[in-house]
Short mmCIF file of C-alpha atoms in Angstrom, two decimals:
data_model
loop_
_atom_site.label_atom_id
_atom_site.label_comp_id
_atom_site.label_asym_id
_atom_site.label_seq_id
_atom_site.Cartn_x
_atom_site.Cartn_y
_atom_site.Cartn_z
CA ARG A 1 -123.93 -163.69 80.38
CA ARG A 2 -124.50 -165.49 83.30
CA VAL A 3 -125.27 -169.29 82.81
CA PRO A 4 -127.98 -170.09 85.82
CA GLY A 5 -126.18 -172.97 88.02
CA MET A 6 -122.77 -171.29 86.85
CA ALA A 7 -120.08 -170.02 89.18
CA PRO A 8 -119.38 -166.24 88.45
CA LEU A 9 -116.42 -165.27 86.39
CA PRO A 10 -113.15 -164.18 88.22
CA GLU A 11 -113.44 -160.45 88.68
CA PRO A 12 -110.34 -159.34 85.62
CA ARG A 13 -106.83 -158.87 87.43
CA SER A 14 -105.16 -155.11 87.07
CA PRO A 15 -101.48 -155.76 85.38
CA ARG A 16 -99.22 -155.47 88.43
CA ARG A 17 -95.66 -154.59 88.02
CA ARG A 18 -92.67 -156.59 89.27
CA ALA A 19 -91.94 -152.88 91.77
CA ASP A 20 -95.11 -152.67 92.92
CA LEU A 21 -94.75 -155.83 94.46
CA GLU A 22 -93.45 -156.67 98.52
CA TRP A 23 -90.86 -158.71 98.99
CA ASN A 24 -92.52 -162.05 102.00
CA GLU A 25 -89.52 -162.74 103.91
CA GLU A 26 -91.68 -166.05 105.38
CA HIS A 27 -91.39 -167.41 101.43
CA SER A 28 -88.21 -166.47 100.60
CA GLY A 29 -85.86 -169.95 100.64
CA ALA A 30 -82.52 -171.22 102.06
CA ALA A 31 -79.33 -169.60 101.79
CA ILE A 32 -77.02 -171.12 98.58
CA ALA A 33 -74.38 -171.09 100.59
CA ASP A 34 -76.57 -174.10 102.85
CA LEU A 35 -76.64 -176.08 99.77
CA PRO A 36 -74.69 -179.10 99.54
CA VAL A 37 -72.42 -179.44 96.15
CA HIS A 38 -72.76 -181.95 94.02
CA LYS A 39 -69.73 -183.96 93.91
CA ARG A 40 -69.29 -184.75 89.80
CA HIS A 41 -68.73 -188.57 89.05
CA VAL A 42 -64.92 -190.29 88.15
CA PHE A 43 -64.61 -192.44 85.98
CA PRO A 44 -62.18 -195.25 85.86
CA ALA A 45 -60.19 -195.59 82.81
CA GLU A 46 -61.81 -198.53 81.19
CA ALA A 47 -65.38 -196.40 81.47
CA LYS A 48 -63.43 -192.97 79.66
CA GLY A 49 -65.57 -191.11 77.53
CA CYS A 50 -67.89 -193.85 77.59
CA ALA A 51 -69.96 -194.99 80.58
CA GLU A 52 -70.61 -197.17 83.39
CA LEU A 53 -73.58 -198.16 85.91
CA ASN A 54 -73.84 -196.31 89.39
CA MET A 55 -72.15 -198.38 91.61
CA GLU A 56 -73.00 -196.26 94.83
CA ARG A 57 -76.75 -196.93 93.98
CA ILE A 58 -75.83 -200.54 93.74
CA ASP A 59 -73.65 -201.27 96.73
CA ASP A 60 -75.78 -199.11 99.45
CA PRO A 61 -78.27 -202.42 100.37
CA GLU A 62 -81.23 -199.90 101.26
CA THR A 63 -81.47 -198.17 97.65
CA LYS A 64 -80.70 -201.45 96.18
CA ALA A 65 -83.93 -202.78 97.92
CA LYS A 66 -85.74 -200.02 96.63
CA ASP A 67 -84.09 -200.54 92.58
CA THR A 68 -85.15 -203.87 92.72
CA TRP A 69 -88.51 -205.63 92.85
CA MET A 70 -90.38 -208.54 91.52
CA GLY A 71 -89.69 -209.29 87.74
CA GLY A 72 -87.54 -206.97 87.26
CA PHE A 73 -85.32 -204.01 88.41
CA TYR A 74 -84.04 -200.52 88.06
CA MET A 75 -80.70 -199.37 86.99
CA GLU A 76 -78.74 -196.20 86.46
CA VAL A 77 -75.83 -195.72 83.60
CA LEU A 78 -73.36 -192.40 84.31
CA VAL A 79 -72.63 -190.91 80.92
CA ASP A 80 -68.34 -189.66 80.85
CA GLY A 81 -69.08 -186.62 77.89
CA TRP A 82 -72.93 -185.89 77.69
CA ASP A 83 -73.59 -185.94 73.69
CA VAL A 84 -76.79 -185.77 71.78
CA GLU A 85 -75.01 -187.59 68.94
CA LYS A 86 -73.35 -190.29 71.75
CA THR A 87 -74.58 -193.50 71.24
CA VAL A 88 -74.68 -195.78 74.18
CA THR A 89 -74.06 -200.01 73.98
CA ILE A 90 -75.06 -201.72 76.84
CA ASP A 91 -74.38 -205.88 76.77
CA PHE A 92 -76.89 -207.55 79.10
CA LYS A 93 -74.93 -211.09 78.35
CA THR A 94 -78.70 -212.76 78.09
CA SER A 95 -81.45 -212.45 76.62
CA ASP A 96 -84.16 -212.75 79.24
CA LEU A 97 -84.37 -208.82 79.51
CA GLY A 98 -86.91 -207.25 78.69
CA LEU A 99 -87.79 -203.04 78.16
CA GLY A 100 -91.16 -201.51 78.48
CA PRO A 101 -91.66 -198.56 75.70
CA HIS A 102 -91.31 -196.09 78.32
CA ALA A 103 -89.09 -197.87 80.34
CA CYS A 104 -86.53 -195.47 80.19
CA GLN A 105 -85.63 -191.55 80.61
CA ASN A 106 -82.92 -189.60 78.65
CA VAL A 107 -82.21 -192.14 75.90
CA ARG A 108 -84.39 -193.52 72.90
CA VAL A 109 -83.57 -197.05 72.19
CA VAL A 110 -81.86 -196.93 68.01
CA GLY A 111 -80.64 -200.59 68.01
CA PHE A 112 -80.76 -204.00 70.03
CA THR A 113 -79.84 -207.57 69.45
CA GLU A 114 -80.50 -210.95 71.40
CA THR A 115 -78.42 -209.32 74.41
CA THR A 116 -77.39 -205.48 73.05
CA ILE A 117 -79.59 -202.22 73.18
CA THR A 118 -77.85 -199.18 72.33
CA PHE A 119 -79.28 -196.04 73.42
CA ALA A 120 -78.74 -191.61 72.28
CA LEU A 121 -78.37 -189.71 74.41
CA ILE A 122 -80.98 -187.14 74.52
CA GLN A 123 -80.41 -183.28 75.67
CA GLN A 124 -83.36 -182.23 77.83
CA PRO A 125 -84.45 -178.79 77.93
CA TRP A 126 -84.86 -178.26 81.66
CA ILE A 127 -81.81 -180.24 82.84
CA CYS A 128 -78.19 -181.55 82.24
CA CYS A 129 -77.44 -184.60 81.53
CA GLU A 130 -75.47 -186.94 83.38
CA SER A 131 -76.82 -190.48 83.84
CA PHE A 132 -80.16 -191.81 82.05
CA GLY A 133 -82.08 -194.64 84.15
CA CYS A 134 -83.88 -197.53 82.93
CA ALA A 135 -86.57 -199.49 84.89
CA VAL A 136 -85.79 -203.04 83.18
CA ARG A 137 -87.96 -206.89 83.46
CA GLY A 138 -86.65 -209.77 84.62
CA GLU A 139 -83.02 -210.40 86.65
CA ARG A 140 -80.76 -207.60 87.69
CA PRO A 141 -77.48 -209.77 84.93
CA ALA A 142 -74.35 -210.34 87.09
CA GLN A 143 -72.79 -208.63 84.59
CA MET A 144 -72.84 -205.63 81.99
CA THR A 145 -71.07 -204.73 79.34
CA PHE A 146 -70.48 -200.95 77.72
CA SER A 147 -69.63 -199.31 74.83
CA CYS A 148 -70.38 -195.71 72.88
CA GLY A 149 -70.08 -194.29 69.41
CA LYS A 150 -72.16 -191.82 67.28
CA LEU A 151 -74.80 -192.16 65.86
CA LEU A 152 -74.85 -192.63 62.05
CA SER A 153 -74.58 -189.11 60.06
CA PRO A 154 -77.50 -188.73 58.19
CA PRO A 155 -77.21 -189.14 54.40
CA PRO A 156 -76.40 -185.77 52.61
CA SER A 157 -79.29 -183.98 51.08
CA PRO A 158 -79.71 -184.67 47.06
CA PRO A 159 -78.87 -182.91 45.10
CA PRO A 160 -81.34 -179.61 43.96
CA SER A 161 -83.38 -179.53 41.28
CA PRO A 162 -82.58 -179.07 38.08
CA ALA A 163 -83.92 -175.67 37.37
CA PRO A 164 -87.03 -176.37 35.11
CA PRO A 165 -86.48 -176.12 30.88
CA PRO A 166 -87.40 -172.18 30.13
CA PRO A 167 -90.80 -172.40 28.45
CA PRO A 168 -92.09 -172.54 24.79
CA SER A 169 -91.03 -169.78 22.40
CA PRO A 170 -93.92 -168.21 21.29
CA PRO A 171 -94.98 -170.08 17.68
CA MET A 172 -93.68 -168.98 14.97
CA PRO A 173 -96.36 -167.16 12.22
CA ARG A 174 -97.91 -168.68 9.90
CA PRO A 175 -95.95 -168.82 6.59
CA PRO A 176 -98.48 -166.57 4.45
CA PRO A 177 -99.96 -169.19 1.54
CA PRO A 178 -98.67 -170.01 -1.64
CA PRO A 179 -100.49 -167.77 -4.32
CA HIS A 180 -103.36 -169.38 -6.07
CA PRO A 181 -102.86 -170.55 -9.74
CA PRO A 182 -103.83 -168.64 -11.84
CA PRO A 183 -107.16 -169.16 -13.27
CA PRO A 184 -106.82 -171.99 -16.39
CA PRO A 185 -107.31 -170.63 -19.73
CA LEU A 186 -111.13 -170.70 -21.08
#
């Protein structure tokens, strides 16, 4: 049924098999051999097994300029050994910073104090993580320290409920009434 003023419905498409399709050379991608190889970050001894700032980003004046704006900055934290049970605590050494509700990618905030924030790593299904980033309100601190830990295990499950009591036994039959005493003599 057509409604006046509504665009016509498209014709149903016939199912096509992959073997029936033709290869289009003009739309093929670059050869894999031409792609640059990603160089893995080498962590210094003091950051082994934990995390550190991506100093290449901070040391590059052009990137640093893009990562800094009036009232805030972006920081990328490299993590050695991405594990969803790992936590990364950053001590900013100042209480003059803030994070908005969606300020960080690949992590969630699980704790904080006046100068620290603790993040839990999140495994994203579409990427393999080795870093997380946050847009932070405030001036970039001169120094930050990192410490890592594990999420606390959830409390053990409660023991299973005891089995329900058995159903009550069927009632015992009533005893027969006592015999009536003989009638009194007349």
